[in-house]
Amino acid sequence: MNLGVEDLYPTITDSDPELSEILGLEMQRQSGTLQLIASENFTSKAVLEATGSILTNKYAEGYPSKRYYGGNIYIDRVEDLARNRLKALFGAEHANVQPHAGANANAAAYLALLKPGATVLAMRLDQGGHLTHGSPVNFSGQYYRFVSYGVSAADGDSGERIDLEQMEEAARTHRPSLIVVGATAYPRIIDVEPVRAIADSIGATVLFDAAHVAGLIAGGVYPNPLGSSEGGANKGADVMTFTTHKTLRGPRGGAIVCTSQFAQAIDKAVFPGLQGGPLEHAIAAKAVAFQEASLPQFQTYQQNVVLNAKVLASALEQEGFRIVSGGTDTHLILVDLTRFDPNLSGKEAQEALDLAGITCNRNQIPYDTRSPFITSGLRFGTPAMTTTGMGADEMKLVATLIGRSLRHRDDEKYLQSIREEVGILCSKFPPPPFA
């Protein structure tokens, strides 16, 4: 008897009912509750199809036309397609689409640009920076010497912005080899030109971590920070790293674009410096996402993401919350809970909202007195809900649901009633994969 692949490997539903049940429950959670985590989104069916494609079967160490395995003629075409689309999307001189994640992209950039122990200037972790921007529990803080800049004190609508004077003073004092800009919990646009000027004054390189805002950049609602090594002085970043999910709405993964000056160093750092075989099925899905991001409707989508964030921020303020920096320019809202209720922590609020079917994450606010595990804030984002088609009216309703949930956070029955309201709302806006 000849057994085919379908006999040896039946579908998950047939072969693994336990896992199939869990996947079904997660599908219900994603489609039946509000997804307000700023770093999450819903991909298209085409991205899902590419991610689950037969390309997962192929090993392809190296780069197109420079592989260490045979049989990569079509794999090379896939990766070239992704690289060329990415260069066109950001006007980049070079692109690498192999990083498995945003953290890998940052690790590769550091490997390419720095020697172990080099000094790096990056945003304070408790004021918006990322783990890979020097956390002592992360490789970045263990292999390099990070010093920090932060944001100004709260001062109405003009406070809690990146303090360029503080950045310049730290740069002149510590003489870093690299200045990192970009953040994981900073709701305002970051102007890279003054950072470039500071870097040039001390001979440093500039890395822009666009993990959160890559989609906004591609959609034309956030300035492109990437500079050029051709035709005069570089006024932007030398290297830009990012994730391909979040606002870019692609598969989970990372990518790097850079000026031609750093192309060879970046490629060598990704492979063989950091990773082995690339995930070509994920790279195919990245190619799909880059193509989708080049379409006019993607620009409209990103405009709606930002508009929804502004409406949600304003509505949350009406509910009694303080919005860090007085608002948002992006997809992200950072909420200070202390004005709403000084006894309410981010951890407690996140858990209560989970029971109400509203998914978000706790987050430190600038100059927070609570630990990163407890926090005094919440972080909300609008990419996923905008993907489902929700607009300004729904954002106002969501803010009301958040306020009501947290005022009645100790009443499980009340939270369950909110969850039912959330379910009704979500049923009118099914995510693309489930529509």
XYZ file of C-alpha atoms in Angstrom:
435
model
C 0.000 0.000 0.000
C 1.398 3.390 -1.013
C 0.895 6.058 1.597
C 0.757 9.634 0.339
C 1.468 12.783 2.284
C -2.225 13.227 3.084
C -2.275 9.752 4.662
C 0.879 10.326 6.684
C 0.022 13.873 7.691
C -3.716 14.468 7.963
C -5.143 17.880 8.845
C -4.912 19.237 12.384
C -8.652 18.697 12.803
C -8.265 14.975 12.057
C -4.902 14.290 13.642
C -4.740 16.536 16.689
C -8.154 17.359 18.130
C -6.596 18.773 21.300
C -4.632 21.417 19.396
C -7.534 21.951 16.997
C -9.774 22.819 19.945
C -7.254 25.369 21.255
C -6.978 26.989 17.820
C -10.742 27.222 17.651
C -10.904 28.902 21.037
C -8.236 31.399 20.018
C -10.168 32.150 16.848
C -13.203 32.931 18.980
C -11.110 35.165 21.241
C -9.592 37.106 18.338
C -12.879 37.594 16.529
C -15.136 38.075 19.565
C -13.133 40.483 21.725
C -11.531 43.892 21.157
C -7.855 43.725 20.179
C -6.309 46.981 21.394
C -2.694 45.913 21.784
C -0.659 48.428 19.774
C 1.750 45.772 18.493
C -0.940 43.453 17.096
C -2.913 43.369 13.872
C -4.924 41.059 11.619
C -3.173 39.867 8.469
C -4.861 39.250 5.150
C -5.786 35.765 3.997
C -3.005 36.050 1.409
C -0.403 36.606 4.159
C -1.748 33.608 6.080
C -1.656 31.497 2.917
C 1.980 32.376 2.217
C 2.963 31.787 5.854
C 1.509 28.271 5.700
C 2.903 27.505 2.245
C 5.194 24.697 1.038
C 8.172 27.059 1.290
C 8.474 25.926 4.898
C 9.925 22.687 3.468
C 13.025 24.314 1.940
C 16.404 25.040 3.487
C 18.122 28.107 2.049
C 21.149 29.246 4.068
C 22.750 32.260 2.446
C 21.323 34.816 0.044
C 19.898 34.687 -3.496
C 22.531 33.299 -5.916
C 24.783 32.647 -2.892
C 23.173 29.648 -1.194
C 24.827 26.785 0.628
C 22.145 24.302 -0.515
C 20.869 23.305 -3.928
C 17.339 23.561 -5.265
C 16.814 27.249 -4.469
C 16.017 28.619 -7.914
C 12.465 29.549 -6.923
C 13.356 30.432 -3.343
C 15.785 33.010 -4.726
C 12.978 34.565 -6.758
C 10.776 34.802 -3.665
C 13.459 36.489 -1.573
C 14.461 38.867 -4.378
C 10.797 39.791 -4.779
C 10.557 40.608 -1.065
C 13.804 42.612 -1.051
C 12.918 44.640 -4.130
C 9.413 45.400 -2.880
C 10.801 46.492 0.481
C 13.393 48.795 -1.081
C 10.688 50.401 -3.195
C 8.363 50.761 -0.205
C 10.848 52.783 1.859
C 13.055 54.226 -0.868
C 15.930 52.180 0.555
C 19.293 51.502 -1.030
C 19.479 48.037 0.547
C 17.110 45.601 2.259
C 17.490 42.408 4.261
C 14.292 40.415 4.837
C 15.738 37.465 6.752
C 15.519 38.531 10.436
C 13.148 36.231 12.290
C 11.905 39.055 14.536
C 12.388 42.695 15.388
C 14.752 41.768 18.218
C 16.845 39.764 15.742
C 16.914 42.749 13.400
C 18.221 44.956 16.208
C 20.765 42.333 17.255
C 22.041 42.084 13.673
C 22.263 45.863 13.363
C 24.291 46.103 16.573
C 26.541 43.267 15.385
C 27.122 45.107 12.104
C 27.678 48.559 13.575
C 29.363 47.956 16.944
C 32.159 46.142 18.701
C 31.349 44.365 22.003
C 31.352 46.867 24.844
C 30.717 49.869 22.597
C 28.690 52.760 23.989
C 25.147 53.229 22.662
C 22.713 56.060 23.409
C 19.047 55.013 23.443
C 15.702 55.938 24.959
C 15.080 55.108 28.613
C 13.141 51.864 28.938
C 10.701 53.329 31.469
C 9.905 56.225 29.135
C 9.183 54.344 25.934
C 12.316 52.418 24.968
C 12.416 48.716 24.096
C 14.131 45.756 25.789
C 16.671 45.684 22.966
C 17.548 49.303 23.706
C 19.763 48.357 26.627
C 17.758 46.461 29.219
C 20.155 44.738 31.637
C 18.175 41.497 31.282
C 18.502 41.630 27.475
C 21.511 40.789 25.288
C 21.768 44.478 24.367
C 22.440 45.572 27.928
C 24.821 42.674 28.527
C 27.036 43.052 25.448
C 27.053 46.833 25.002
C 27.280 49.871 27.276
C 23.969 51.699 26.996
C 23.358 55.215 28.252
C 19.956 56.834 28.075
C 17.988 59.910 27.122
C 14.346 60.413 28.048
C 11.356 62.689 27.774
C 10.590 66.011 29.387
C 8.346 66.245 32.427
C 4.569 66.419 31.991
C 3.599 69.956 31.029
C 0.196 70.076 29.365
C 0.232 69.293 25.655
C 3.923 70.153 25.240
C 5.382 67.815 27.857
C 6.546 64.208 27.806
C 8.335 64.628 24.470
C 11.854 63.438 23.666
C 14.281 65.845 25.342
C 16.797 66.733 22.614
C 18.881 68.842 24.981
C 19.203 65.847 27.282
C 20.108 63.662 24.283
C 22.782 66.089 23.096
C 24.290 66.440 26.563
C 24.442 62.645 26.964
C 25.986 62.313 23.494
C 28.719 64.846 24.217
C 29.421 63.342 27.653
C 29.506 59.661 26.685
C 30.503 59.841 22.976
C 28.417 56.846 21.844
C 29.242 54.988 18.630
C 25.526 54.630 17.902
C 22.380 56.618 18.700
C 19.151 54.590 18.682
C 15.828 56.336 18.110
C 12.405 54.770 17.982
C 10.325 53.377 20.823
C 7.740 50.880 21.929
C 5.538 53.239 23.968
C 5.966 56.750 22.608
C 2.876 58.218 20.901
C 4.490 61.121 19.066
C 6.337 61.460 15.753
C 10.116 61.438 16.169
C 11.993 63.905 13.972
C 15.262 62.233 12.999
C 17.019 65.325 11.551
C 18.087 66.881 14.888
C 19.246 63.427 16.025
C 21.322 63.163 12.850
C 22.901 66.515 13.625
C 23.816 65.382 17.146
C 25.252 62.120 15.785
C 27.319 63.928 13.156
C 28.755 66.242 15.803
C 30.332 63.276 17.613
C 30.876 60.904 14.662
C 28.095 58.449 15.617
C 25.837 56.292 13.470
C 22.022 56.534 13.686
C 19.688 53.539 13.969
C 15.941 54.107 13.777
C 13.897 51.293 15.336
C 10.627 51.560 13.405
C 9.072 48.386 14.799
C 5.877 50.199 15.728
C 5.629 52.775 12.978
C 6.830 50.950 9.841
C 3.282 50.688 8.512
C 2.630 54.347 9.224
C 5.774 55.257 7.280
C 4.764 53.029 4.365
C 1.297 54.584 4.436
C 2.646 58.125 4.303
C 1.350 59.308 7.692
C 4.742 59.290 9.427
C 7.953 60.819 7.983
C 10.384 58.314 6.475
C 13.436 58.461 8.768
C 15.766 56.520 6.456
C 18.537 58.602 4.940
C 20.655 58.166 1.819
C 24.382 57.766 1.272
C 24.081 59.133 -2.232
C 23.871 62.746 -3.414
C 25.034 64.801 -0.451
C 24.905 64.761 3.341
C 22.740 62.138 5.010
C 19.971 63.871 6.958
C 18.305 60.663 8.114
C 19.082 57.343 9.766
C 21.811 55.060 8.450
C 19.900 51.904 9.348
C 16.220 51.244 10.027
C 15.004 48.055 11.684
C 11.397 47.004 12.111
C 8.924 44.202 12.556
C 6.731 43.133 9.674
C 3.625 42.674 11.800
C 2.197 45.500 13.942
C 1.208 48.468 11.758
C 2.722 46.905 8.615
C 0.096 44.141 8.899
C 2.304 41.322 7.650
C 3.524 38.038 9.157
C 5.457 37.921 12.398
C 9.072 38.703 11.552
C 11.643 41.439 11.101
C 13.514 43.297 8.384
C 16.308 45.834 7.944
C 16.784 48.616 5.412
C 19.903 50.733 5.238
C 22.081 52.969 3.137
C 24.414 51.236 0.687
C 27.335 52.112 2.955
C 26.208 49.500 5.487
C 24.688 46.887 3.136
C 27.509 44.349 3.269
C 27.956 44.635 7.036
C 24.207 44.187 7.657
C 23.977 41.099 5.437
C 27.001 39.478 7.074
C 25.607 40.225 10.518
C 22.255 38.568 9.757
C 23.916 35.550 8.097
C 26.219 33.986 9.119
C 26.652 36.306 12.097
C 23.344 35.790 13.851
C 21.008 33.375 12.074
C 21.208 30.197 10.017
C 18.578 29.181 7.523
C 15.986 31.865 6.746
C 12.250 31.199 7.093
C 11.359 31.434 3.416
C 7.651 30.853 4.001
C 7.691 33.916 6.271
C 9.715 35.833 3.682
C 7.067 34.991 1.062
C 4.433 36.351 3.437
C 6.548 39.478 3.938
C 6.603 39.917 0.151
C 2.798 39.760 0.139
C 2.593 42.348 2.928
C 5.027 44.707 1.177
C 2.935 44.502 -1.982
C -0.259 45.181 -0.001
C 1.429 48.148 1.712
C 2.224 49.699 -1.669
C -1.455 50.000 -2.615
C -3.483 53.231 -2.295
C -5.966 51.573 0.072
C -3.125 50.956 2.524
C -2.548 54.711 2.749
C -6.244 55.188 3.502
C -6.026 52.467 6.138
C -3.093 54.163 7.884
C -4.871 57.514 7.831
C -7.800 55.810 9.561
C -5.477 54.144 12.089
C -4.171 57.552 13.185
C -7.614 59.170 13.117
C -9.044 56.361 15.243
C -6.186 56.738 17.727
C -6.840 60.464 18.070
C -10.573 59.884 18.572
C -9.968 57.123 21.103
C -7.456 59.264 23.018
C -9.903 62.178 23.183
C -12.766 59.914 24.258
C -10.633 58.296 26.970
C -9.781 61.747 28.261
C -13.518 62.460 28.494
C -13.773 59.299 30.616
C -11.344 60.787 33.136
C -8.013 59.325 32.019
C -4.892 61.408 31.471
C -3.306 60.846 28.071
C 0.495 60.886 28.207
C 1.921 63.805 26.146
C -1.610 65.161 25.752
C -2.530 63.010 22.760
C -1.046 60.988 19.902
C 0.348 61.413 16.394
C 0.414 57.692 15.705
C -1.463 54.431 16.258
C -0.584 54.327 19.939
C -2.093 55.821 23.091
C -0.398 55.767 26.486
C -2.833 56.266 29.359
C -1.972 57.463 32.860
C -4.406 55.796 35.298
C -3.513 57.892 38.332
C -5.943 60.690 37.496
C -8.767 58.202 36.911
C -8.031 56.371 40.174
C -4.685 56.686 42.000
C -5.186 53.250 43.550
C -5.672 51.509 40.188
C -2.542 49.875 38.779
C -1.949 48.919 35.168
C -1.843 45.255 36.109
C -5.222 45.387 37.824
C -6.743 47.388 34.973
C -5.416 45.024 32.299
C -6.824 41.999 34.112
C -10.233 43.616 34.588
C -10.400 44.605 30.922
C -9.480 41.071 29.915
C -12.559 39.833 31.758
C -14.590 42.427 29.875
C -13.269 41.214 26.517
C -11.002 44.222 25.954
C -7.385 43.221 25.287
C -4.611 45.718 25.990
C -1.369 45.780 27.956
C -0.145 47.488 31.087
C 2.726 49.882 30.548
C 4.893 52.207 32.572
C 4.325 55.916 32.098
C 7.176 58.466 32.211
C 8.597 58.797 35.726
C 6.412 55.933 36.928
C 6.747 55.066 40.616
C 5.422 51.537 40.053
C 7.478 48.613 38.714
C 7.345 47.422 35.061
C 5.275 44.436 36.211
C 2.663 46.570 38.011
C 2.808 49.996 36.248
C 0.597 53.059 36.455
C -0.478 53.002 32.836
C -2.105 51.178 29.962
C -1.097 51.124 26.308
C -3.773 51.017 23.618
C -3.445 50.819 19.848
C -5.850 51.050 16.916
C -4.267 48.997 14.056
C -6.238 45.774 14.576
C -9.627 47.358 15.174
C -9.131 49.673 12.197
C -8.387 46.622 10.049
C -11.822 45.246 10.956
C -13.453 48.445 9.681
C -14.173 50.184 12.977
C -14.195 53.983 12.873
C -14.686 57.055 15.015
C -18.108 56.075 16.380
C -16.795 52.695 17.497
C -13.732 54.305 19.120
C -15.996 56.512 21.231
C -18.007 53.457 22.259
C -14.829 51.531 23.108
C -13.658 54.359 25.384
C -17.007 54.239 27.195
C -16.713 50.465 27.610
C -13.207 50.857 29.033
C -14.330 53.509 31.516
C -17.356 51.527 32.656
C -15.302 48.344 33.033
C -12.683 49.979 35.226
C -15.254 51.764 37.396
C -16.862 48.372 38.075
C -13.686 46.285 38.023
C -14.582 44.401 41.194
C -17.980 43.279 39.849
C -17.491 40.136 37.734
C -21.142 40.060 36.680
C -20.913 43.605 35.389
C -17.697 42.798 33.515
C -19.426 39.822 31.927
C -22.236 42.095 30.747
C -19.620 44.382 29.181
C -18.106 41.343 27.485
C -21.489 40.578 25.938
C -21.696 44.151 24.608
C -18.187 43.763 23.217
C -19.201 40.541 21.492
C -22.136 42.240 19.797
C -19.874 45.062 18.598
C -17.222 42.671 17.283
C -19.799 40.569 15.431
C -20.464 43.590 13.209
C -16.760 43.921 12.356
C -15.251 40.471 11.749
C -11.456 40.411 11.158
C -10.423 39.661 7.544
C -9.287 36.062 8.143
C -12.647 35.178 9.686
C -14.946 37.304 7.526
